[in-house]
Short mmCIF file of C-alpha atoms in Angstrom, two decimals:
data_model
loop_
_atom_site.label_atom_id
_atom_site.label_comp_id
_atom_site.label_asym_id
_atom_site.label_seq_id
_atom_site.Cartn_x
_atom_site.Cartn_y
_atom_site.Cartn_z
CA MET A 206 -103.50 -23.63 88.03
CA SER A 207 -106.16 -25.64 89.82
CA ARG A 208 -106.47 -25.91 93.57
CA ARG A 209 -104.77 -29.28 93.39
CA SER A 210 -101.69 -27.82 91.75
CA ALA A 211 -100.07 -26.45 94.88
CA PRO A 212 -99.64 -29.90 96.48
CA GLY A 213 -98.50 -31.02 93.07
CA ALA A 214 -95.77 -28.41 93.08
CA VAL A 215 -94.67 -29.51 96.54
CA PHE A 216 -94.55 -33.08 95.32
CA GLY A 217 -92.52 -31.95 92.35
CA VAL A 218 -89.89 -30.29 94.50
CA LEU A 219 -89.73 -33.26 96.85
CA PHE A 220 -89.45 -35.54 93.84
CA LEU A 221 -86.49 -33.62 92.46
CA LEU A 222 -84.79 -33.72 95.84
CA HIS A 223 -85.41 -37.47 96.01
CA CYS A 224 -83.83 -37.95 92.63
CA ALA A 225 -80.77 -35.99 93.62
CA ALA A 226 -80.27 -38.28 96.60
CA ALA A 227 -80.76 -41.54 94.74
CA PRO A 228 -77.71 -43.72 94.20
CA ALA A 229 -76.16 -43.98 90.78
CA GLN A 230 -77.69 -46.54 88.49
CA THR A 231 -75.54 -47.98 85.77
CA ASN A 232 -77.14 -48.29 82.40
CA LEU A 233 -77.19 -51.99 81.63
CA ILE A 234 -79.49 -51.66 78.65
CA GLY A 235 -78.37 -53.30 75.45
CA TYR A 236 -77.11 -56.52 73.93
CA TRP A 237 -74.33 -58.40 75.70
CA ASN A 238 -72.32 -61.28 74.29
CA PRO A 239 -71.22 -63.90 76.81
CA LEU A 240 -67.47 -64.35 77.14
CA PHE A 241 -66.23 -67.91 77.20
CA HIS A 242 -62.71 -67.32 78.44
CA GLU A 243 -63.58 -69.32 81.56
CA ASP A 244 -65.16 -72.75 82.04
CA VAL A 245 -65.36 -73.22 78.30
CA ASP A 246 -65.59 -77.00 78.57
CA GLU A 247 -68.65 -76.74 80.76
CA ARG A 248 -70.35 -73.93 78.93
CA ILE A 249 -69.87 -74.65 75.21
CA PRO A 250 -69.65 -78.38 74.52
CA GLY A 251 -71.03 -79.21 77.95
CA PRO A 252 -69.49 -80.69 81.07
CA SER A 253 -68.19 -84.21 81.31
CA ILE A 254 -70.08 -86.83 83.22
CA GLY A 255 -68.69 -86.98 86.74
CA ASP A 256 -66.98 -83.56 86.67
CA TYR A 257 -67.91 -81.84 89.93
CA LEU A 258 -64.54 -80.14 90.49
CA GLY A 259 -64.63 -77.32 93.03
CA LEU A 260 -68.37 -77.37 93.57
CA PRO A 261 -69.71 -77.38 97.17
CA ILE A 262 -72.21 -80.15 96.55
CA SER A 263 -73.90 -82.32 99.14
CA ASP A 264 -73.89 -86.11 99.13
CA ALA A 265 -77.48 -85.98 97.91
CA ALA A 266 -76.46 -83.91 94.90
CA ARG A 267 -73.70 -86.35 94.04
CA LEU A 268 -76.06 -89.30 94.33
CA ARG A 269 -78.58 -87.64 92.01
CA ALA A 270 -75.89 -86.69 89.49
CA GLU A 271 -74.45 -90.18 89.39
CA ALA A 272 -77.88 -91.52 88.46
CA TRP A 273 -78.23 -89.04 85.59
CA ASP A 274 -78.21 -90.28 82.02
CA ALA A 275 -77.70 -87.77 79.20
CA SER A 276 -80.29 -89.64 77.16
CA LEU A 277 -82.83 -87.92 79.38
CA LEU A 278 -82.41 -84.82 77.24
CA SER A 279 -83.72 -86.64 74.19
CA MET A 280 -87.14 -87.17 75.77
CA PRO A 281 -89.83 -84.83 74.44
CA GLU A 282 -90.58 -83.54 77.94
CA HIS A 283 -86.99 -82.34 78.33
CA GLN A 284 -86.07 -81.07 74.87
CA CYS A 285 -87.37 -77.51 75.18
CA LYS A 286 -86.48 -76.76 78.78
CA PRO A 287 -84.86 -73.34 79.24
CA HIS A 288 -82.04 -72.99 81.69
CA PRO A 289 -83.13 -71.87 85.14
CA SER A 290 -81.98 -68.36 85.96
CA THR A 291 -79.42 -69.91 88.31
CA TYR A 292 -77.61 -71.29 85.26
CA GLY A 293 -78.75 -69.31 82.22
CA PHE A 294 -76.20 -66.52 82.54
CA ARG A 295 -73.45 -69.10 82.17
CA GLY A 296 -74.99 -70.71 79.13
CA VAL A 297 -74.74 -69.82 75.47
CA GLY A 298 -76.80 -67.12 73.80
CA VAL A 299 -76.88 -63.37 73.53
CA LEU A 300 -78.23 -61.48 76.52
CA ARG A 301 -80.50 -58.48 76.05
CA ILE A 302 -81.40 -56.13 78.89
CA TRP A 303 -84.07 -53.47 78.82
CA GLU A 304 -86.27 -51.66 81.30
CA ASP A 305 -89.87 -50.61 81.84
CA ARG A 306 -90.56 -47.20 83.29
CA ASP A 307 -93.87 -45.77 84.37
CA GLU A 308 -94.93 -43.40 81.61
CA ASP A 309 -96.15 -40.72 83.99
CA THR A 310 -93.47 -40.73 86.68
CA GLN A 311 -90.57 -42.26 84.75
CA GLN A 312 -89.92 -44.39 87.79
CA LEU A 313 -88.09 -47.63 87.05
CA VAL A 314 -90.61 -50.43 87.46
CA LYS A 315 -88.97 -53.49 85.98
CA ILE A 316 -85.76 -54.68 84.30
CA HIS A 317 -85.99 -57.46 81.76
CA THR A 318 -83.25 -59.90 80.84
CA HIS A 319 -83.67 -62.16 77.85
CA ILE A 320 -81.21 -64.84 76.78
CA ALA A 321 -81.63 -66.17 73.29
CA TRP A 322 -81.23 -69.89 73.94
CA GLN A 323 -84.69 -71.33 74.71
CA GLU A 324 -85.91 -67.75 75.21
CA GLN A 325 -85.05 -67.35 78.88
CA HIS A 326 -87.00 -64.27 79.84
CA ARG A 327 -86.63 -62.88 83.29
CA GLU A 328 -88.44 -60.00 84.99
CA ILE A 329 -86.72 -58.13 87.78
CA TRP A 330 -89.12 -55.97 89.73
CA MET A 331 -87.61 -52.66 90.84
CA ASP A 332 -90.68 -51.12 92.46
CA GLY A 333 -90.12 -52.44 95.96
CA ARG A 334 -92.82 -55.10 95.90
CA PRO A 335 -92.38 -58.09 98.23
CA HIS A 336 -91.84 -61.64 97.10
CA PRO A 337 -95.01 -63.76 96.97
CA PRO A 338 -95.78 -66.40 99.60
CA GLU A 339 -93.98 -69.70 99.35
CA TYR A 340 -97.01 -71.48 97.89
CA ALA A 341 -96.96 -69.26 94.78
CA GLN A 342 -95.93 -70.81 91.49
CA HIS A 343 -92.29 -71.80 91.00
CA THR A 344 -90.90 -71.17 87.50
CA TRP A 345 -87.66 -71.62 85.56
CA GLN A 346 -86.70 -67.99 86.06
CA GLY A 347 -88.25 -67.56 89.50
CA PHE A 348 -89.49 -64.35 91.06
CA SER A 349 -86.89 -61.57 91.13
CA THR A 350 -86.66 -58.19 92.81
CA GLY A 351 -83.80 -55.78 92.33
CA SER A 352 -82.13 -52.87 94.04
CA TRP A 353 -79.01 -50.78 93.53
CA GLU A 354 -75.85 -50.94 95.61
CA GLY A 355 -74.15 -47.87 94.27
CA ASP A 356 -74.01 -48.58 90.57
CA VAL A 357 -74.36 -52.35 90.94
CA LEU A 358 -77.69 -54.02 90.26
CA VAL A 359 -78.39 -56.62 92.95
CA VAL A 360 -81.19 -59.12 92.36
CA LYS A 361 -82.81 -61.59 94.71
CA THR A 362 -84.62 -64.56 93.19
CA THR A 363 -86.95 -67.06 94.82
CA HIS A 364 -89.71 -69.40 93.59
CA LEU A 365 -87.49 -71.44 91.30
CA LYS A 366 -88.42 -74.78 89.82
CA ALA A 367 -86.13 -77.67 90.56
CA GLY A 368 -83.28 -77.25 88.06
CA TRP A 369 -79.58 -77.84 87.72
CA MET A 370 -76.29 -76.24 88.67
CA ARG A 371 -74.34 -78.01 85.96
CA ARG A 372 -75.52 -79.74 82.78
CA ASN A 373 -74.24 -83.15 83.80
CA GLY A 374 -77.00 -83.98 86.21
CA LEU A 375 -75.95 -81.91 89.23
CA PRO A 376 -79.32 -80.78 90.57
CA LEU A 377 -80.73 -77.76 92.32
CA SER A 378 -83.87 -78.07 94.36
CA ASP A 379 -86.97 -75.89 94.29
CA ARG A 380 -85.79 -74.50 97.62
CA ALA A 381 -82.80 -72.86 95.97
CA THR A 382 -82.54 -69.07 95.95
CA MET A 383 -80.13 -66.78 94.17
CA THR A 384 -78.62 -63.37 94.67
CA ASP A 385 -77.01 -62.08 91.53
CA ARG A 386 -75.08 -58.93 90.83
CA PHE A 387 -74.35 -57.00 87.66
CA HIS A 388 -71.07 -55.05 87.76
CA ARG A 389 -70.34 -52.91 84.70
CA TYR A 390 -66.84 -51.72 83.77
CA GLY A 391 -67.15 -49.83 80.50
CA ASP A 392 -68.00 -52.35 77.79
CA VAL A 393 -67.38 -55.30 80.11
CA MET A 394 -69.96 -56.62 82.54
CA THR A 395 -69.18 -59.15 85.24
CA HIS A 396 -72.13 -61.17 86.44
CA VAL A 397 -71.98 -62.72 89.89
CA SER A 398 -74.37 -65.41 91.03
CA ILE A 399 -74.64 -66.58 94.62
CA VAL A 400 -76.83 -69.66 94.78
CA GLU A 401 -77.99 -71.17 98.04
CA ASP A 402 -79.69 -74.54 98.25
CA PRO A 403 -80.25 -76.29 101.58
CA VAL A 404 -80.75 -79.61 99.77
CA TYR A 405 -77.91 -79.89 97.27
CA LEU A 406 -75.24 -77.37 98.42
CA THR A 407 -73.23 -77.35 101.63
CA GLU A 408 -72.37 -73.67 101.24
CA PRO A 409 -73.32 -70.90 98.79
CA LEU A 410 -72.11 -71.49 95.25
CA VAL A 411 -70.49 -68.29 93.93
CA LYS A 412 -69.76 -67.98 90.23
CA THR A 413 -68.56 -65.02 88.18
CA ASN A 414 -68.49 -64.65 84.43
CA GLY A 415 -68.17 -61.94 81.85
CA PHE A 416 -70.15 -60.30 79.08
CA LEU A 417 -69.03 -57.88 76.38
CA LEU A 418 -71.30 -55.08 75.20
CA ALA A 419 -72.49 -55.57 71.62
CA PRO A 420 -73.62 -52.16 70.33
CA ALA A 421 -74.82 -53.71 67.07
CA GLY A 422 -76.24 -56.78 68.73
CA THR A 423 -79.22 -58.65 67.42
CA MET A 424 -81.33 -61.52 68.66
CA THR A 425 -83.25 -64.11 66.77
CA PRO A 426 -86.20 -66.12 68.04
CA TYR A 427 -85.62 -69.58 69.41
CA PRO A 428 -88.69 -71.63 68.68
CA CYS A 429 -88.58 -75.16 70.05
CA GLU A 430 -90.98 -77.98 69.23
CA PRO A 431 -90.41 -81.32 70.93
CA VAL A 432 -90.35 -84.40 68.75
CA VAL A 433 -89.90 -88.11 69.37
CA GLU A 434 -86.17 -88.57 68.82
CA VAL A 435 -85.94 -92.06 70.30
CA VAL A 436 -88.81 -94.55 70.42
CA ARG A 437 -88.97 -95.91 73.97
CA ASP A 438 -91.27 -98.12 75.89
CA PRO A 439 -93.91 -96.10 77.71
CA GLY A 440 -92.78 -95.02 81.14
CA LEU A 441 -89.10 -95.58 80.51
CA VAL A 442 -86.93 -92.78 81.91
CA PRO A 443 -83.19 -92.96 81.16
CA HIS A 444 -81.18 -93.28 84.37
CA TYR A 445 -78.51 -95.31 86.16
CA LEU A 446 -79.08 -97.12 89.39
CA PRO A 447 -76.60 -96.31 92.19
CA GLY A 448 -73.18 -97.72 91.42
CA LYS A 449 -74.10 -98.67 87.86
CA ASN A 450 -73.02 -95.56 85.93
CA PRO A 451 -70.06 -96.71 83.79
CA PHE A 452 -68.95 -93.21 82.77
CA LEU A 453 -68.14 -91.58 86.11
CA SER A 454 -64.40 -92.20 85.96
CA GLU A 455 -63.80 -91.19 82.33
CA PHE A 456 -63.26 -87.49 83.03
CA GLY A 457 -60.70 -88.03 85.76
CA GLU A 458 -58.83 -90.62 83.73
CA ARG A 459 -58.64 -88.30 80.71
CA TYR A 460 -56.96 -85.52 82.71
CA GLY A 461 -55.15 -87.55 85.34
CA LEU A 462 -57.31 -86.30 88.19
CA PRO A 463 -58.05 -88.42 91.25
CA ARG A 464 -61.58 -89.40 92.08
CA GLU A 465 -61.54 -87.41 95.33
CA ALA A 466 -61.09 -84.28 93.21
CA THR A 467 -63.67 -84.96 90.52
CA ARG A 468 -66.28 -85.90 93.14
CA GLY A 469 -66.29 -82.26 94.23
CA GLY A 470 -67.21 -80.85 97.60
CA ALA A 471 -66.38 -77.50 99.16
CA ALA A 472 -62.85 -78.55 100.14
CA THR A 473 -61.87 -79.14 96.52
CA ALA A 474 -62.11 -75.39 95.79
CA LEU A 475 -59.51 -74.36 98.37
CA PRO A 476 -55.81 -73.80 97.65
CA GLU A 477 -54.77 -76.46 100.16
CA PHE A 478 -56.55 -79.08 98.10
CA ALA A 479 -54.10 -78.41 95.28
CA GLU A 480 -51.30 -79.31 97.69
CA THR A 481 -52.79 -82.78 98.15
CA LEU A 482 -52.48 -83.43 94.42
CA ARG A 483 -48.72 -83.01 94.20
CA MET B 90 -104.87 -19.44 90.83
CA SER B 91 -103.05 -17.56 88.09
CA ALA B 92 -99.95 -18.85 86.40
CA ALA B 93 -97.94 -16.04 87.96
CA ARG B 94 -99.12 -16.95 91.45
CA SER B 95 -98.40 -20.62 90.92
CA SER B 96 -94.89 -19.82 89.75
CA MET B 97 -94.40 -17.64 92.81
CA LEU B 98 -95.59 -20.45 95.07
CA LEU B 99 -93.17 -22.88 93.47
CA ALA B 100 -90.34 -20.40 93.89
CA VAL B 101 -91.21 -19.87 97.54
CA ILE B 102 -91.23 -23.61 98.21
CA ALA B 103 -87.94 -24.08 96.43
CA SER B 104 -86.43 -21.18 98.37
CA ALA B 105 -87.62 -22.69 101.62
CA PHE B 106 -85.88 -25.98 100.84
CA ALA B 107 -82.76 -24.15 99.77
CA ALA B 108 -82.78 -22.15 102.99
CA THR B 109 -83.21 -25.34 105.00
CA LEU B 110 -80.23 -26.90 103.29
CA ALA B 111 -78.21 -23.75 103.85
CA VAL B 112 -78.98 -23.80 107.57
CA ALA B 113 -78.10 -27.46 107.76
CA GLN B 114 -74.76 -26.93 106.04
CA PRO B 115 -73.06 -23.77 107.32
CA ALA B 116 -70.06 -22.57 105.38
CA ARG B 117 -66.83 -24.10 106.63
CA PRO B 118 -63.26 -23.96 105.47
CA ARG B 119 -62.77 -26.59 102.81
CA PRO B 120 -60.89 -29.57 104.29
CA PRO B 121 -57.76 -30.83 102.56
CA PRO B 122 -58.40 -33.56 99.99
CA ALA B 123 -58.63 -36.98 101.51
CA SER B 124 -55.76 -39.38 100.90
CA PRO B 125 -56.53 -42.49 98.84
CA ARG B 126 -56.57 -44.45 102.06
CA GLU B 127 -59.07 -42.07 103.65
CA ALA B 128 -61.12 -41.86 100.47
CA ALA B 129 -61.45 -45.61 99.99
CA PRO B 130 -65.11 -46.37 99.25
CA ILE B 131 -64.53 -50.04 100.11
CA ASP B 132 -62.13 -51.82 102.42
CA LEU B 133 -60.03 -54.38 100.56
CA THR B 134 -57.59 -55.04 103.39
CA GLY B 135 -57.33 -58.37 105.14
CA GLN B 136 -56.84 -61.98 104.14
CA TRP B 137 -58.80 -63.54 101.30
CA VAL B 138 -58.82 -67.10 99.96
CA ALA B 139 -59.40 -68.03 96.32
CA ILE B 140 -62.42 -70.24 95.78
CA VAL B 141 -61.50 -72.17 92.67
CA ASN B 142 -64.73 -73.46 91.18
CA GLU B 143 -64.11 -72.18 87.64
CA ASP B 144 -61.41 -73.35 85.22
CA TRP B 145 -60.45 -75.81 87.93
CA ARG B 146 -58.36 -78.12 85.78
CA TRP B 147 -56.36 -75.20 84.36
CA ARG B 148 -55.78 -73.54 87.74
CA MET B 149 -55.45 -76.20 90.43
CA VAL B 150 -53.16 -78.44 88.41
CA THR B 151 -50.84 -77.85 85.50
CA PRO B 152 -52.77 -78.62 82.31
CA PRO B 153 -51.23 -80.62 79.48
CA LYS B 154 -48.89 -78.97 77.03
CA GLY B 155 -50.80 -77.26 74.25
CA ASP B 156 -54.04 -76.99 76.21
CA TYR B 157 -54.85 -73.35 75.61
CA ALA B 158 -58.60 -73.76 75.12
CA SER B 159 -60.54 -70.50 75.52
CA VAL B 160 -57.45 -68.25 75.51
CA PRO B 161 -57.67 -66.08 72.35
CA LEU B 162 -54.11 -66.77 71.21
CA ASN B 163 -52.88 -65.84 67.76
CA ASP B 164 -50.56 -68.08 65.74
CA GLU B 165 -47.45 -66.65 67.38
CA GLY B 166 -48.95 -67.17 70.82
CA ARG B 167 -49.66 -70.80 70.02
CA ARG B 168 -46.16 -71.27 68.66
CA VAL B 169 -44.66 -69.97 71.90
CA ALA B 170 -47.06 -72.01 74.03
CA ASP B 171 -46.05 -75.15 72.17
CA GLN B 172 -42.41 -74.63 73.20
CA TRP B 173 -43.25 -75.19 76.87
CA ASP B 174 -42.42 -78.51 78.46
CA THR B 175 -43.08 -80.05 81.83
CA SER B 176 -39.57 -79.29 83.07
CA GLN B 177 -40.68 -75.67 83.28
CA ASP B 178 -43.62 -76.42 85.57
CA GLY B 179 -43.61 -74.28 88.70
CA ARG B 180 -41.58 -71.45 87.25
CA CYS B 181 -42.26 -67.89 88.27
CA GLU B 182 -43.59 -66.89 84.87
CA ALA B 183 -46.87 -68.46 85.98
CA TYR B 184 -47.11 -65.93 88.81
CA GLY B 185 -46.92 -62.69 86.84
CA ALA B 186 -49.43 -59.90 87.24
CA ALA B 187 -51.63 -61.03 84.37
CA ALA B 188 -52.41 -64.39 85.92
CA LEU B 189 -51.31 -64.29 89.56
CA LEU B 190 -54.85 -64.04 90.86
CA ARG B 191 -55.87 -67.16 88.87
CA MET B 192 -53.62 -69.22 91.09
CA PRO B 193 -55.01 -71.21 94.03
CA THR B 194 -53.74 -68.72 96.56
CA ARG B 195 -54.49 -66.62 99.54
CA LEU B 196 -54.13 -62.86 99.41
CA ARG B 197 -53.14 -60.40 102.06
CA ILE B 198 -53.96 -56.81 101.25
CA ARG B 199 -52.73 -53.92 103.38
CA TRP B 200 -51.95 -50.24 103.17
CA ASP B 201 -48.34 -49.08 103.06
CA GLY B 202 -48.78 -45.44 103.94
CA ALA B 203 -51.69 -43.49 102.58
CA GLU B 204 -51.08 -43.93 98.86
CA ARG B 205 -50.04 -47.53 98.30
CA LEU B 206 -52.02 -50.75 98.61
CA VAL B 207 -49.89 -53.88 98.85
CA LEU B 208 -51.20 -57.26 97.72
CA GLU B 209 -49.26 -60.37 98.71
CA THR B 210 -49.89 -63.96 97.69
CA ASP B 211 -48.75 -67.09 99.44
CA ALA B 212 -48.72 -68.97 96.13
CA GLY B 213 -45.45 -68.02 94.49
CA ARG B 214 -44.71 -65.51 97.31
CA GLN B 215 -45.42 -62.53 95.13
CA VAL B 216 -45.94 -58.88 96.08
CA ARG B 217 -47.82 -56.34 94.03
CA ASN B 218 -47.86 -52.61 94.78
CA PHE B 219 -50.86 -50.54 93.73
CA ASP B 220 -49.80 -46.90 93.70
CA PHE B 221 -52.26 -44.04 93.77
CA GLY B 222 -51.26 -40.58 92.71
CA ALA B 223 -48.53 -39.59 90.32
CA PRO B 224 -46.96 -42.49 88.41
CA ALA B 225 -43.47 -43.46 89.44
CA ALA B 226 -40.58 -42.97 87.07
CA ALA B 227 -40.11 -45.81 84.62
CA ALA B 228 -38.16 -48.63 86.18
CA ALA B 229 -36.87 -51.95 84.97
CA ARG B 230 -39.51 -54.41 83.87
CA THR B 231 -40.60 -56.90 86.50
CA LEU B 232 -42.94 -59.86 86.84
CA GLN B 233 -45.47 -57.67 88.64
CA GLY B 234 -44.80 -54.52 86.64
CA GLN B 235 -45.92 -51.09 87.75
CA SER B 236 -49.51 -50.60 88.82
CA ALA B 237 -51.42 -47.34 88.89
CA ALA B 238 -54.53 -47.41 91.07
CA ARG B 239 -57.57 -45.22 91.51
CA TRP B 240 -60.86 -45.49 93.31
CA VAL B 241 -63.98 -45.32 91.20
CA THR B 242 -66.95 -44.10 93.17
CA PRO B 243 -70.27 -43.91 91.38
CA PRO B 244 -71.68 -40.40 91.16
CA ARG B 245 -74.95 -39.68 92.89
CA ASN B 246 -77.79 -39.97 90.45
CA THR B 247 -79.14 -36.61 89.30
CA GLY B 248 -81.30 -37.41 86.34
CA GLY B 249 -82.49 -40.95 86.17
CA PRO B 250 -85.26 -41.41 88.67
CA GLY B 251 -85.46 -44.86 90.07
CA LEU B 252 -86.23 -46.54 93.32
CA ALA B 253 -83.09 -46.52 95.36
CA GLY B 254 -82.72 -49.36 97.76
CA ALA B 255 -85.99 -50.94 96.75
CA GLY B 256 -86.34 -54.36 98.23
CA GLY B 257 -84.00 -54.08 101.13
CA GLY B 258 -82.67 -51.34 103.33
CA PRO B 259 -80.59 -48.32 102.50
CA ALA B 260 -78.48 -48.70 99.39
CA SER B 261 -74.72 -48.67 99.81
CA THR B 262 -72.67 -46.23 97.82
CA GLY B 263 -70.60 -48.95 96.16
CA GLY B 264 -67.40 -48.18 94.33
CA TYR B 265 -64.45 -50.23 93.21
CA LEU B 266 -60.70 -50.12 92.69
CA GLU B 267 -59.28 -49.86 89.19
CA VAL B 268 -55.66 -50.96 88.70
CA LYS B 269 -53.73 -50.58 85.45
CA THR B 270 -50.46 -52.49 85.19
CA ALA B 271 -47.70 -52.25 82.59
CA ASN B 272 -43.91 -52.52 82.39
CA LEU B 273 -44.10 -56.28 82.70
CA THR B 274 -41.66 -59.02 81.91
CA PRO B 275 -43.11 -61.86 79.84
CA GLY B 276 -45.20 -64.39 81.71
CA TRP B 277 -47.79 -67.11 81.39
CA LEU B 278 -51.57 -66.90 81.42
CA ARG B 279 -51.66 -70.56 82.39
CA ARG B 280 -49.21 -72.78 84.18
CA ASN B 281 -48.50 -74.69 80.97
CA GLY B 282 -46.74 -71.78 79.31
CA VAL B 283 -49.62 -70.01 77.53
CA PRO B 284 -47.77 -66.75 77.04
CA TYR B 285 -48.24 -63.05 77.44
CA SER B 286 -45.54 -60.69 76.28
CA GLU B 287 -43.80 -57.67 77.73
CA ASP B 288 -46.16 -55.60 75.60
CA ALA B 289 -49.12 -56.79 77.64
CA THR B 290 -51.10 -54.46 79.86
CA VAL B 291 -53.44 -55.58 82.60
CA THR B 292 -56.55 -53.76 83.80
CA GLU B 293 -58.22 -55.02 86.94
CA TYR B 294 -61.34 -54.08 88.84
CA PHE B 295 -61.56 -55.01 92.53
CA ALA B 296 -65.04 -55.04 94.04
CA ARG B 297 -66.26 -56.22 97.41
CA PHE B 298 -69.68 -57.47 98.40
CA ALA B 299 -71.49 -59.39 101.11
CA ALA B 300 -73.35 -62.65 100.49
CA PRO B 301 -76.71 -63.26 102.14
CA ASN B 302 -75.09 -65.64 104.65
CA GLY B 303 -72.74 -62.88 105.83
CA ASP B 304 -69.62 -64.01 103.99
CA GLU B 305 -67.59 -61.18 102.51
CA TRP B 306 -66.29 -61.58 98.98
CA LEU B 307 -63.67 -59.90 96.85
CA MET B 308 -64.19 -60.12 93.11
CA VAL B 309 -61.47 -59.21 90.66
CA THR B 310 -62.21 -58.79 86.97
CA THR B 311 -58.96 -59.02 84.97
CA ILE B 312 -58.54 -57.80 81.38
CA VAL B 313 -55.31 -58.69 79.62
CA ASP B 314 -54.46 -56.85 76.43
CA ASP B 315 -51.49 -58.20 74.50
CA PRO B 316 -51.06 -57.17 70.87
CA ARG B 317 -48.24 -59.68 70.43
CA TYR B 318 -49.91 -62.94 71.41
CA LEU B 319 -53.67 -62.31 71.71
CA THR B 320 -56.29 -61.69 69.04
CA GLN B 321 -58.60 -59.96 71.51
CA ARG B 322 -58.69 -59.04 75.18
CA PHE B 323 -58.54 -61.99 77.57
CA ILE B 324 -61.13 -61.38 80.28
CA VAL B 325 -61.63 -63.48 83.39
CA SER B 326 -62.94 -62.91 86.89
CA ASN B 327 -61.80 -64.41 90.18
CA HIS B 328 -63.51 -64.51 93.53
CA PHE B 329 -62.02 -64.66 97.01
CA ARG B 330 -63.69 -65.17 100.38
CA LYS B 331 -62.66 -63.16 103.42
CA GLU B 332 -60.84 -65.07 106.11
CA ALA B 333 -59.96 -64.32 109.68
CA GLU B 334 -56.69 -62.50 110.16
CA GLY B 335 -53.90 -64.90 110.97
CA GLY B 336 -55.65 -67.75 109.22
CA ARG B 337 -53.93 -70.37 107.16
CA TRP B 338 -51.06 -68.88 105.16
CA ASN B 339 -48.72 -71.18 103.33
CA PRO B 340 -45.97 -69.27 101.47
CA ARG B 341 -44.41 -71.37 98.75
CA ALA B 342 -41.91 -69.94 96.35
CA CYS B 343 -41.93 -70.32 92.62
CA ARG B 344 -38.87 -71.40 90.64
CA ALA B 345 -36.83 -68.75 88.93
CA ALA B 346 -35.87 -69.51 85.35
CA SER B 347 -32.55 -71.33 85.23
#
């Protein structure tokens, strides 16, 4: 043993003691299939225009959404956009989770999540590093750091690009942040997202949805090449001017829901709102 | 330094740590096992309000007859669901254990003694009892059935080195409540008569967490298994925000079947 080995032995003992005191960490590694037993209308075919039921949106969010035209998605610039991490876990596509560990120390450095649709790849740093300064680049998946609360993985995400909270034009700003949580119960995982946005939300938006472990899961690539689907005049961006969107009332009329419900807002999520509908 | 000396040094260091721990933890008589109430890793008591921002049009209002989208019904389940009509709206079958927490409701959760948690809802004025310990003798089937509860506390990690608490303060110990419910009368998964049978069992996981703005949340993951009407498990999750004690509480009864 060299002269440097004695401190090494001390470190080794301290390391073992540290491990014994660390909280449990659930193994999230593997393939997970999203469950669509909730919000299926929104998540599979896509939400209706003007459906903001139960969402704590601001007036600014509603104004932006009412100007949104689905034809926007046919523009080459928009065809290959991945979901932002604030929405991706509610979208379609298999989820794969794996981890990076330091080869020498076996310390957990990073957890990766990858969702098949548009290849949404997220890195969750587990090594205690701080978030970068505000001027750092904002991306679809943002910058994420994780920690364990017991056996629950808790992730904080900042540095998001401006995105969406629902695929019918409801926006999120680049000031949005997210805390998400991964709760595992056997082969079921419940994902919780808590999104805060001082621009487009009046209170945090909390969503929960499920995944089912897929022991024989697979994932295929999702290459995307934009093409010209619709020939448009240069500079034309599909939109509706305020008050000109003809589709806003269709959803409510189809299901017999009043406009004050479909317009959303925090109050529409509370039990007492249901009483006003009787 | 020889290998023998290095091994001895390691043993000495380990012994020193062991001795330190022994001094810090003198032998004491083993205390009696904690009651479920004392052993609770999280506090679920208090008043909670459902925040209905998922499946809104199936939960806040009664959906149209035959609207069972996303419920994995088999042919028999669909046949039964199609027998429902609007005259049955508001009946108590919609408030059974498998779907009670999907309702727009407030919850009050309290201890009744040291081994029973009681959950009450103002919607439908229902009461569920979560019993820890030995299961009660089989009783008549009821809308809320019989529920066996246990705390699940994650073990301390002993083999998978990671960075506990990285990124923000000391990590909490976590834990959740698992509730398994059976002995049910038939009920509805949705207010429009989407059925579950008396063969159904319900497994629920109750977890609590804090949001960055300080709000406290209760999340309940519900798994309904029904070999009679479902082709696979029906899995949903509901979230409730903590409210001040004595806050709004609006009991409204459901209609018993005529």
